[in-house]
Amino acid sequence: MSATLAPSAGVTFAPVLQRAFPDGAVRVEPRPAHDVPTLVATAEAFPAAARFLRDDPSTSFDLLLDLVAVDRSRLDGPPSCRGEERFQLNALLYSTKRNEHLRLRVALPATDPRLPTLVETWPASNWFEREAWDLMGIRFDGHPNLARLLTHNGFVGHALRKDYEAGQRWLCTDEDVLQTRLAAKTDLPEDVFETTTLNFGPSHPATHGTLRIVVRLDGERVVAAESECGYLHRCFEKMSETHTYTQVIPYTDRLNYCSPMINGAGYARAVEQMLGIEIPPRARAVRVVLSEFSRIMDHMVCIGANLVDVGGLTTFWYSYQAREEIYSLLEACCGARLTSSYARIGGLSMDVPANFVEWCRSLSRSVRDRIDEVDTLLTKNRILHKRMMGTGVVTKEQAIAWGFTGPCLRASGVGYDVRKDKPYDGYDEVDFDVPVATAGDNFSRFHVRMEEMRQSLRIIEQVVSRLPGGPVVSDDYRVVLPPKEMVYNEMEGLIFHFKNVFEGIQVPAGEVYSFTEGANGELGYSIVSDGSGRPYRVKVRPPCFPLFAAFEKIVVGGLVSDAVATLGTLNIIAGELDR
Amino acid sequence: MSDKKFPLPAARIEPPLAPGVPSTTGFDFLTTKLDWFVQWSHKNSLWPMPFGTACCAIEFMSSVSSHYDLARFGAEVVRFSPRQADLMIVSGTITDKQAPILRKIYDQMPEPKWVISMGVCACTGGFYRAYHVVQGIDEIVPVDVYVAGCPPTPENLIYGIIELQKRIQSGDLARHREAKTYVPIRVGTDPVESLPAYSKGVMAHGRSSESGFAAMEGPVEAAKAGKGETR
């Protein structure tokens, strides 16, 4: 289960880096092969290193995926963990040109941790920095609006610090900060004659209950907008730290609750990478099949709910019928309709029903019919064209700068799909296409999703046609529970069972960034382990987070009714956005 | 139409109102109690306001869409404006940031109004015993029916609605509500220790609800459960 360190693995640009930073301010950190390559910068050199990595043609890391702050004070490390190097900030980067991931790391002191902001380099870092300030207390000098993001105004302290008690609540003050902030803004264009400030959400049907936008309107045209999230901040990351690795799986289901299977499989994959175990081929195939069905469910709900918001209720009934059919399959596999908790570290919780293959085949036929029905209703519908075409446009450059991934990035003309570019779980063995649109408007995002559902069906049919037999869970009893006969009859089985239940899976100390293609984009898990049965730190890279952060920029200049359509096609899932 | 539990009052067939004018239906008028009639009409035309925040909202959407079809139970006129609704279905986790909004929306609903707490997050905070999650919405608003599950299946939610209809018909809720005064959520920046629950509703879990009714009769049972006196 131990992994060997590969010095400078994957860092092809090390010589260029050496020339640019000859004093050693940025160095390559040796990482095991399953993790992403890592650079460590000093706090002084950090902004220069960020700009270099973005601009130099040999690096060109143009897309900021995530900012992961870690409080290392309870790690079993040198005393500097509690002093000069207590906090760690990791910027996870991706290069759309070279298809590579990178982690840029900087250590920060325990007292007054601060860094210059990265907003100039990667605009996507705006909200990630607010989150790091909110939950970890790291200040970013020069940030345009370093206010709390996920927690409320009355909150005291920084919740993800290790010295913060997990259950310590604070009462929310009912001040309307957002509205006053927008009303006090004076940098509006001069030809604005008379404007109205309109509050939109969080309890509004189009915002799905938990998003809030305040817009300044000139007539019906949006001249300024500000969005706010955190109304569903359920402390996933803090909860993960207080539960064992297996107990975290149900929490992952509730991140993107439109496609729970993908989240669980992604999390299990991250832990499996840390443990260095392989899962049986049958488990891998079933995970792929159910993940693709979940992707279809997610896209169906996105399209159906979006159409409700723009005034076409009928589609909703059609798209929900497909979901109900898929729910029946999930229910037969794991007993739950929505929150499946089906993945386990090492495989799956139980085997699929005997008629799984036939069921999947007939289901894929009937889901294809549903997709065709929705297609007939919508794709050539002139009303839909008028609502969707040319509204909510995101150019390719903007999409990359704002950190988009998934269907929204592909609708803007960048064909990055983790399943294709960094294949996992056997996606390289199946034949499928990655749909890409170029207009970047609402209709492109809708169209990409429609086509993706068909591609998902192609994947399902291929995987199901050669579904391997055998077990669905690994036989490594340090990780999975041994079978009951073994527990009752053999001493060793009893010991494994006891240790797994009481102490949890012992994941070797280390760190990983593992990513899969979620329904909305790259779903990443950064996990830090201290060698105990509980994760030391889990940070999700939620695909929705950069999308919603960019929303306030996309809608400016459009009509307020277009903002509703845009919100729907971006497909913001609050559970994942706020965690 | 009538069943054993809630029989329709027998309509008395009277002679025609005026001699010589024949009755076309056989029923010219029926007598009943006004309360009973009002409660009967309330229960059969619930207008839900879905306060959906999370996973449970997806199952709520399943309940109202074609397969489960909540319209069969007279509760399909979903209204997103609280001023047009009389049943609030809180489906999903309520965080401390969301709490004042929930209370505001509850206050905007006209009387008579009912609250269904759908899913364990809304009932008790669920498995989020965390720094930003309300540990049960009865900290903020009175709850009439708790529906268990994470998320509850549509069947379970429908069972909860039927349970609420029974309670509306029995008039039990009106008495229950009159006996209590509600205070709005406290505002301030104090750390939350434990807020007493506003009220105890009935648990819809697919079994007989008789024990649930008994437990909410008065403060005695609640005190036994260590919850203190309900307000």
Coordinates of N, CA and C in Angstrom, one line a residue, chain A residues 111-311:
Chain A
T111 N 0.3 33.1 12.5 CA -0.3 34.4 12.8 C -0.4 35.2 11.6
D112 N -1.5 35.7 11.4 CA -1.9 36.6 10.2 C -1.4 36.0 8.9
P113 N -2.0 34.9 8.5 CA -1.6 34.4 7.2 C -2.2 35.2 6.1
R114 N -1.3 35.7 5.2 CA -1.8 36.6 4.1 C -1.0 36.4 2.8
L115 N -1.6 36.7 1.7 CA -1.0 36.5 0.4 C -1.5 37.6 -0.5
P116 N -0.8 38.0 -1.5 CA -1.4 38.9 -2.5 C -2.4 38.1 -3.3
T117 N -3.5 38.8 -3.7 CA -4.6 38.1 -4.4 C -4.1 37.7 -5.8
L118 N -4.8 36.6 -6.3 CA -4.6 36.1 -7.6 C -5.6 36.5 -8.6
V119 N -6.5 37.4 -8.2 CA -7.6 37.7 -9.1 C -7.2 38.3 -10.4
E120 N -6.0 39.0 -10.4 CA -5.5 39.5 -11.7 C -5.1 38.4 -12.6
T121 N -4.5 37.4 -12.0 CA -3.9 36.3 -12.8 C -5.0 35.4 -13.3
W122 N -5.8 34.9 -12.4 CA -7.0 34.0 -12.7 C -8.2 34.6 -12.1
P123 N -9.1 35.2 -12.9 CA -10.3 35.8 -12.3 C -11.1 34.8 -11.5
A124 N -11.0 33.5 -11.8 CA -11.8 32.5 -11.1 C -11.4 32.5 -9.6
S125 N -10.2 33.0 -9.3 CA -9.8 32.8 -7.9 C -10.6 33.7 -6.9
N126 N -11.4 34.7 -7.5 CA -12.1 35.6 -6.6 C -12.9 34.9 -5.5
W127 N -13.8 34.0 -5.9 CA -14.7 33.4 -4.9 C -13.9 32.3 -4.1
F128 N -12.9 31.7 -4.8 CA -12.1 30.7 -4.0 C -11.4 31.4 -2.9
E129 N -10.9 32.6 -3.1 CA -10.2 33.3 -2.1 C -11.1 33.8 -1.0
R130 N -12.3 34.2 -1.4 CA -13.3 34.5 -0.3 C -13.6 33.3 0.5
E131 N -13.7 32.1 -0.1 CA -14.0 30.9 0.7 C -12.8 30.6 1.6
A132 N -11.6 30.8 1.1 CA -10.4 30.5 2.0 C -10.4 31.4 3.1
W133 N -10.8 32.7 2.9 CA -10.8 33.6 4.0 C -11.9 33.3 5.0
D134 N -13.1 32.9 4.5 CA -14.2 32.6 5.3 C -13.9 31.4 6.2
L135 N -13.5 30.3 5.6 CA -13.4 29.1 6.3 C -12.0 28.8 7.0
M136 N -11.0 29.4 6.4 CA -9.7 29.2 7.0 C -9.0 30.4 7.5
G137 N -9.5 31.6 7.2 CA -8.9 32.8 7.7 C -7.6 33.2 7.1
I138 N -7.5 33.0 5.8 CA -6.3 33.5 5.1 C -6.7 34.8 4.3
R139 N -5.9 35.8 4.6 CA -6.3 37.1 4.0 C -5.6 37.2 2.6
F140 N -6.3 37.9 1.7 CA -5.7 38.1 0.4 C -5.6 39.6 0.1
D141 N -4.4 40.2 0.1 CA -4.3 41.6 0.0 C -4.6 42.0 -1.5
G142 N -5.4 43.1 -1.6 CA -5.8 43.6 -2.9 C -7.0 42.9 -3.5
H143 N -7.7 42.0 -2.7 CA -8.9 41.4 -3.2 C -10.0 42.4 -3.2
P144 N -10.8 42.4 -4.3 CA -11.8 43.4 -4.5 C -12.9 43.4 -3.4
N145 N -13.2 42.3 -2.8 CA -14.3 42.2 -1.9 C -14.1 41.0 -1.0
L146 N -13.2 41.1 0.0 CA -12.9 39.9 0.8 C -13.9 39.8 1.9
A147 N -15.2 39.4 1.6 CA -16.2 39.2 2.6 C -16.5 37.7 2.7
R148 N -17.2 37.4 3.8 CA -17.6 36.0 4.0 C -18.5 35.6 2.8
L149 N -18.3 34.3 2.5 CA -19.1 33.8 1.3 C -20.0 32.7 1.7
L150 N -19.6 31.7 2.4 CA -20.4 30.6 2.7 C -21.2 30.7 4.0
T151 N -20.5 31.2 5.0 CA -21.2 31.4 6.3 C -21.8 32.7 6.3
H152 N -22.6 33.0 7.4 CA -23.4 34.2 7.5 C -22.7 35.3 8.2
N153 N -23.3 36.5 8.2 CA -22.6 37.6 8.8 C -22.3 37.5 10.2
G154 N -23.2 36.8 11.0 CA -23.0 36.8 12.4 C -21.9 35.7 12.8
F155 N -21.3 35.1 11.9 CA -20.4 34.0 12.2 C -19.1 34.6 12.8
V156 N -18.6 33.9 13.8 CA -17.3 34.3 14.4 C -16.3 33.2 14.2
G157 N -15.1 33.5 13.8 CA -14.1 32.5 13.7 C -14.1 31.9 12.3
H158 N -13.2 30.9 12.1 CA -13.0 30.3 10.8 C -13.1 28.8 10.9
A159 N -14.2 28.3 10.3 CA -14.7 27.0 10.7 C -13.8 25.8 10.4
L160 N -13.0 25.9 9.3 CA -12.3 24.8 9.0 C -10.9 24.7 9.6
R161 N -10.6 25.7 10.5 CA -9.4 25.6 11.3 C -9.6 24.5 12.3
K162 N -8.5 23.8 12.6 CA -8.6 22.6 13.4 C -9.0 22.9 14.8
D163 N -8.8 24.2 15.3 CA -9.2 24.5 16.7 C -10.7 25.0 16.7
Y164 N -11.4 24.9 15.6 CA -12.8 25.3 15.6 C -13.7 24.0 15.9
E165 N -14.6 24.1 16.9 CA -15.4 23.0 17.3 C -16.5 22.8 16.2
A166 N -16.6 21.5 15.7 CA -17.5 21.2 14.6 C -18.9 21.7 14.8
G167 N -19.4 21.6 16.0 CA -20.8 21.9 16.2 C -21.1 23.3 16.7
Q168 N -20.2 24.2 16.7 CA -20.4 25.5 17.3 C -21.1 26.4 16.3
R169 N -22.4 26.7 16.6 CA -23.2 27.5 15.8 C -23.2 29.0 16.2
W170 N -23.6 29.9 15.3 CA -23.8 31.3 15.7 C -25.1 31.7 15.1
L171 N -25.8 32.5 15.8 CA -27.1 33.0 15.2 C -26.9 34.0 14.1
C172 N -27.8 33.9 13.1 CA -27.6 34.7 12.0 C -28.3 36.1 12.2
T173 N -27.6 37.1 11.9 CA -28.2 38.4 12.0 C -28.9 38.7 10.7
D174 N -30.1 39.3 10.8 CA -30.9 39.4 9.6 C -30.6 40.7 8.8
E175 N -29.4 41.1 8.7 CA -29.1 42.3 8.0 C -29.0 42.0 6.5
D176 N -29.4 43.0 5.7 CA -29.4 42.7 4.3 C -28.2 43.4 3.7
V177 N -27.0 42.8 3.9 CA -25.8 43.5 3.5 C -25.7 43.7 2.0
L178 N -26.1 42.6 1.3 CA -26.0 42.6 -0.2 C -26.7 43.7 -0.9
Q179 N -27.9 43.9 -0.4 CA -28.7 45.0 -1.1 C -28.1 46.4 -0.9
T180 N -27.7 46.6 0.3 CA -27.2 48.0 0.6 C -25.9 48.2 -0.1
R181 N -25.1 47.1 -0.3 CA -23.8 47.2 -1.0 C -24.0 47.6 -2.4
L182 N -25.0 46.9 -3.0 CA -25.3 47.2 -4.4 C -25.9 48.6 -4.6
A183 N -26.7 49.0 -3.6 CA -27.4 50.3 -3.7 C -26.4 51.4 -3.6
A184 N -25.3 51.1 -2.8 CA -24.3 52.2 -2.6 C -23.3 52.3 -3.7
K185 N -23.4 51.4 -4.7 CA -22.4 51.4 -5.8 C -22.6 52.7 -6.6
T186 N -21.5 53.3 -6.9 CA -21.6 54.6 -7.7 C -20.9 54.5 -9.1
D187 N -20.3 53.4 -9.4 CA -19.5 53.3 -10.6 C -20.4 52.8 -11.8
L188 N -21.6 53.3 -11.9 CA -22.5 52.8 -12.9 C -22.4 53.8 -14.1
P189 N -22.7 53.3 -15.3 CA -22.6 54.1 -16.5 C -23.5 55.3 -16.4
E190 N -23.1 56.4 -17.0 CA -23.8 57.7 -16.8 C -25.1 57.8 -17.5
D191 N -25.3 57.0 -18.6 CA -26.6 57.1 -19.3 C -27.7 56.4 -18.5
V192 N -27.4 55.8 -17.4 CA -28.4 55.1 -16.7 C -29.3 56.2 -16.0
F193 N -30.6 56.2 -16.4 CA -31.4 57.3 -16.0 C -32.0 57.0 -14.6
E194 N -32.6 55.9 -14.5 CA -33.3 55.6 -13.3 C -33.2 54.1 -13.1
T195 N -32.7 53.7 -12.0 CA -32.5 52.2 -11.8 C -33.3 51.7 -10.6
T196 N -33.6 50.4 -10.7 CA -34.3 49.8 -9.6 C -33.4 48.6 -9.1
T197 N -33.4 48.5 -7.8 CA -32.6 47.3 -7.3 C -33.6 46.2 -7.0
L198 N -33.4 45.0 -7.6 CA -34.3 43.9 -7.4 C -33.6 42.8 -6.7
N199 N -34.3 42.3 -5.7 CA -33.7 41.1 -5.0 C -34.4 39.9 -5.6
F200 N -33.6 38.9 -5.8 CA -34.0 37.7 -6.6 C -33.5 36.5 -5.9
G201 N -34.3 35.8 -5.2 CA -33.9 34.7 -4.4 C -33.6 35.1 -3.0
P202 N -33.2 34.2 -2.1 CA -33.0 32.8 -2.3 C -34.3 32.0 -2.4
S203 N -35.4 32.5 -2.0 CA -36.6 31.7 -2.1 C -37.3 32.1 -3.3
H204 N -37.0 31.6 -4.4 CA -37.5 31.9 -5.7 C -37.5 30.7 -6.6
P205 N -38.6 30.4 -7.3 CA -38.5 29.1 -8.1 C -37.4 29.0 -9.1
A206 N -36.9 30.1 -9.6 CA -35.8 30.0 -10.6 C -34.5 29.8 -10.0
T207 N -34.4 30.2 -8.7 CA -33.1 30.0 -8.0 C -33.0 28.7 -7.3
H208 N -34.0 27.9 -7.4 CA -34.0 26.6 -6.8 C -33.8 26.6 -5.3
G209 N -34.2 27.7 -4.7 CA -34.3 27.7 -3.3 C -33.1 28.3 -2.5
T210 N -31.9 28.3 -3.1 CA -30.8 28.6 -2.3 C -29.8 29.5 -2.9
L211 N -30.1 30.1 -4.1 CA -29.2 31.0 -4.7 C -29.8 32.4 -4.5
R212 N -28.9 33.4 -4.4 CA -29.4 34.8 -4.3 C -28.7 35.7 -5.2
I213 N -29.5 36.5 -6.0 CA -28.9 37.5 -6.9 C -29.6 38.8 -6.6
V214 N -28.8 39.8 -6.5 CA -29.4 41.2 -6.4 C -29.0 41.9 -7.7
V215 N -30.0 42.4 -8.5 CA -29.7 43.0 -9.7 C -30.1 44.5 -9.7
R216 N -29.3 45.3 -10.4 CA -29.7 46.7 -10.6 C -30.3 46.8 -12.0
L217 N -31.5 47.2 -12.1 CA -32.2 47.2 -13.4 C -32.4 48.6 -13.9
D218 N -32.2 48.7 -15.2 CA -32.6 49.9 -15.9 C -33.7 49.5 -16.9
G219 N -34.9 49.7 -16.5 CA -36.0 49.1 -17.3 C -36.0 47.6 -17.0
E220 N -35.8 46.8 -18.0 CA -35.6 45.4 -17.8 C -34.2 44.9 -18.0
R221 N -33.3 45.9 -18.3 CA -31.9 45.5 -18.6 C -31.1 45.5 -17.3
V222 N -30.2 44.5 -17.2 CA -29.4 44.4 -16.0 C -28.2 45.3 -16.1
V223 N -28.0 46.3 -15.2 CA -26.8 47.1 -15.3 C -25.7 46.7 -14.3
A224 N -26.1 46.0 -13.2 CA -25.2 45.5 -12.3 C -25.8 44.3 -11.6
A225 N -25.0 43.4 -11.2 CA -25.5 42.2 -10.5 C -24.5 41.7 -9.5
E226 N -25.0 41.1 -8.4 CA -24.2 40.6 -7.4 C -24.8 39.3 -6.9
S227 N -24.1 38.2 -6.9 CA -24.7 37.0 -6.4 C -24.1 36.6 -5.1
E228 N -24.8 35.7 -4.4 CA -24.5 35.3 -3.0 C -24.8 33.8 -2.9
C229 N -23.9 33.1 -2.3 CA -24.3 31.7 -2.0 C -24.0 31.4 -0.6
G230 N -24.1 30.1 -0.2 CA -23.9 29.8 1.2 C -25.2 29.4 1.9
Y231 N -26.3 29.6 1.2 CA -27.6 29.3 1.9 C -27.8 27.8 2.1
L232 N -26.9 27.0 1.5 CA -27.0 25.5 1.8 C -25.6 25.0 2.2
H233 N -24.9 25.9 3.0 CA -23.6 25.4 3.4 C -23.7 24.5 4.6
R234 N -23.6 23.2 4.3 CA -23.9 22.2 5.3 C -22.6 21.6 5.9
C235 N -21.5 22.3 5.7 CA -20.3 21.9 6.3 C -19.8 20.5 6.0
F236 N -19.9 20.1 4.7 CA -19.5 18.8 4.2 C -18.0 18.6 4.6
E237 N -17.2 19.6 4.5 CA -15.7 19.4 4.7 C -15.4 19.2 6.2
K238 N -16.1 19.9 7.0 CA -15.9 19.7 8.5 C -16.4 18.4 8.9
M239 N -17.6 18.0 8.4 CA -18.2 16.7 8.7 C -17.3 15.6 8.3
S240 N -16.6 15.7 7.1 CA -15.7 14.6 6.7 C -14.6 14.4 7.7
E241 N -14.2 15.5 8.3 CA -13.0 15.4 9.2 C -13.4 14.6 10.5
T242 N -14.8 14.6 10.8 CA -15.2 13.9 12.0 C -15.8 12.5 11.8
H243 N -15.7 12.0 10.5 CA -16.2 10.7 10.2 C -15.1 9.9 9.6
T244 N -15.3 8.5 9.6 CA -14.3 7.7 9.0 C -14.5 7.8 7.4
Y245 N -13.5 7.2 6.7 CA -13.5 7.3 5.3 C -14.8 6.8 4.7
T246 N -15.2 5.6 5.2 CA -16.5 5.0 4.7 C -17.7 5.9 5.0
Q247 N -17.7 6.5 6.2 CA -18.9 7.3 6.6 C -19.0 8.5 5.8
V248 N -17.9 8.9 5.1 CA -18.0 10.1 4.3 C -18.9 9.9 3.0
I249 N -19.0 8.6 2.6 CA -19.7 8.4 1.3 C -21.1 8.9 1.3
P250 N -21.9 8.7 2.3 CA -23.3 9.3 2.2 C -23.3 10.8 2.1
Y251 N -22.3 11.5 2.7 CA -22.2 12.9 2.6 C -21.9 13.3 1.1
T252 N -21.1 12.5 0.5 CA -20.8 12.9 -0.9 C -22.0 12.8 -1.8
D253 N -22.9 11.9 -1.5 CA -24.2 11.7 -2.3 C -24.9 13.0 -2.3
R254 N -24.8 13.8 -1.2 CA -25.7 15.0 -1.1 C -24.9 16.2 -1.6
L255 N -23.8 16.0 -2.3 CA -23.2 17.2 -2.9 C -24.0 17.6 -4.2
N256 N -23.8 16.8 -5.2 CA -24.7 17.0 -6.4 C -25.8 16.0 -6.3
Y257 N -26.9 16.4 -5.7 CA -28.0 15.4 -5.5 C -28.8 15.1 -6.7
C258 N -28.4 15.7 -7.9 CA -29.1 15.2 -9.1 C -28.4 14.0 -9.7
S259 N -27.1 13.8 -9.4 CA -26.3 12.7 -9.9 C -25.4 12.2 -8.8
P260 N -26.0 11.6 -7.7 CA -25.2 11.2 -6.5 C -24.2 10.1 -6.8
M261 N -24.5 9.2 -7.8 CA -23.6 8.1 -8.0 C -22.2 8.6 -8.4
I262 N -22.2 9.6 -9.2 CA -20.9 10.1 -9.7 C -20.0 10.6 -8.6
N263 N -20.7 11.3 -7.6 CA -19.9 11.9 -6.5 C -19.3 10.7 -5.7
G264 N -20.1 9.7 -5.4 CA -19.6 8.6 -4.5 C -18.5 7.9 -5.2
A265 N -18.7 7.6 -6.5 CA -17.6 6.9 -7.2 C -16.3 7.7 -7.3
G266 N -16.5 9.0 -7.5 CA -15.3 9.9 -7.5 C -14.5 9.9 -6.2
Y267 N -15.3 10.0 -5.1 CA -14.7 10.0 -3.8 C -14.0 8.7 -3.5
A268 N -14.7 7.6 -3.8 CA -14.1 6.3 -3.5 C -12.8 6.1 -4.4
R269 N -12.8 6.6 -5.6 CA -11.7 6.5 -6.4 C -10.5 7.3 -5.8
A270 N -10.8 8.4 -5.3 CA -9.7 9.2 -4.6 C -9.0 8.4 -3.5
V271 N -9.9 7.8 -2.6 CA -9.3 7.1 -1.5 C -8.6 5.8 -2.0
E272 N -9.1 5.2 -3.0 CA -8.5 4.0 -3.6 C -7.1 4.4 -4.1
Q273 N -7.0 5.5 -4.7 CA -5.7 6.0 -5.2 C -4.7 6.1 -4.1
M274 N -5.2 6.7 -3.0 CA -4.2 6.8 -1.8 C -3.8 5.5 -1.3
L275 N -4.8 4.6 -1.2 CA -4.5 3.2 -0.7 C -3.7 2.4 -1.7
G276 N -3.7 2.8 -3.0 CA -3.0 2.0 -4.0 C -3.7 0.7 -4.3
I277 N -5.0 0.6 -4.2 CA -5.7 -0.7 -4.5 C -6.5 -0.6 -5.8
E278 N -6.6 -1.7 -6.5 CA -7.4 -1.8 -7.7 C -8.7 -2.4 -7.4
I279 N -9.8 -1.9 -8.0 CA -11.1 -2.5 -7.7 C -11.4 -3.5 -8.8
P280 N -12.2 -4.5 -8.5 CA -12.5 -5.5 -9.5 C -13.1 -4.9 -10.8
P281 N -12.9 -5.6 -12.0 CA -13.4 -5.0 -13.2 C -14.9 -4.9 -13.2
R282 N -15.6 -5.8 -12.6 CA -17.1 -5.7 -12.6 C -17.6 -4.4 -11.8
A283 N -16.9 -4.1 -10.7 CA -17.3 -2.9 -9.9 C -17.0 -1.7 -10.8
R284 N -15.9 -1.7 -11.5 CA -15.6 -0.6 -12.3 C -16.6 -0.3 -13.4
A285 N -17.0 -1.5 -14.0 CA -18.0 -1.3 -15.1 C -19.4 -0.9 -14.6
V286 N -19.8 -1.4 -13.4 CA -21.1 -1.0 -12.9 C -21.0 0.5 -12.5
R287 N -19.9 0.9 -11.9 CA -19.8 2.3 -11.6 C -19.9 3.2 -12.8
V288 N -19.3 2.8 -13.9 CA -19.4 3.6 -15.2 C -20.9 3.6 -15.6
V289 N -21.5 2.4 -15.7 CA -22.9 2.4 -16.2 C -23.8 3.3 -15.4
L290 N -23.7 3.2 -14.0 CA -24.6 3.9 -13.2 C -24.2 5.4 -13.2
S291 N -22.9 5.7 -13.3 CA -22.5 7.1 -13.4 C -23.1 7.7 -14.7
E292 N -23.1 7.0 -15.8 CA -23.6 7.6 -17.0 C -25.1 7.7 -16.9
F293 N -25.8 6.8 -16.3 CA -27.2 7.0 -16.1 C -27.5 8.2 -15.2
S294 N -26.6 8.4 -14.2 CA -26.8 9.6 -13.4 C -26.6 10.8 -14.1
R295 N -25.6 10.8 -15.1 CA -25.3 12.0 -15.9 C -26.6 12.3 -16.7
I296 N -27.3 11.3 -17.2 CA -28.5 11.6 -18.0 C -29.5 12.2 -17.1
M297 N -29.7 11.6 -15.8 CA -30.6 12.2 -14.9 C -30.4 13.6 -14.6
D298 N -29.1 13.9 -14.4 CA -28.7 15.3 -14.1 C -29.0 16.2 -15.3
H299 N -28.7 15.8 -16.5 CA -29.0 16.7 -17.6 C -30.5 16.8 -17.8
M300 N -31.2 15.7 -17.6 CA -32.7 15.8 -17.7 C -33.3 16.8 -16.7
V301 N -32.8 16.8 -15.5 CA -33.3 17.7 -14.5 C -32.9 19.1 -14.9
C302 N -31.7 19.3 -15.4 CA -31.3 20.6 -15.8 C -32.2 21.2 -16.9
I303 N -32.4 20.3 -17.9 CA -33.2 20.8 -19.1 C -34.6 21.0 -18.7
G304 N -35.2 20.0 -17.9 CA -36.6 20.1 -17.5 C -36.8 21.4 -16.7
A305 N -36.0 21.6 -15.6 CA -36.2 22.7 -14.7 C -36.0 24.0 -15.4
N306 N -35.0 24.0 -16.3 CA -34.7 25.2 -17.1 C -35.9 25.6 -17.9
L307 N -36.5 24.6 -18.5 CA -37.7 24.9 -19.4 C -38.9 25.4 -18.6
V308 N -39.0 24.9 -17.3 CA -40.0 25.4 -16.5 C -39.8 26.9 -16.2
D309 N -38.6 27.2 -16.0 CA -38.2 28.6 -15.7 C -38.5 29.5 -16.8
V310 N -38.3 29.0 -18.1 CA -38.5 29.9 -19.2 C -39.9 29.8 -19.8
G311 N -40.8 29.0 -19.1 CA -42.2 28.9 -19.5 C -42.7 27.7 -20.2

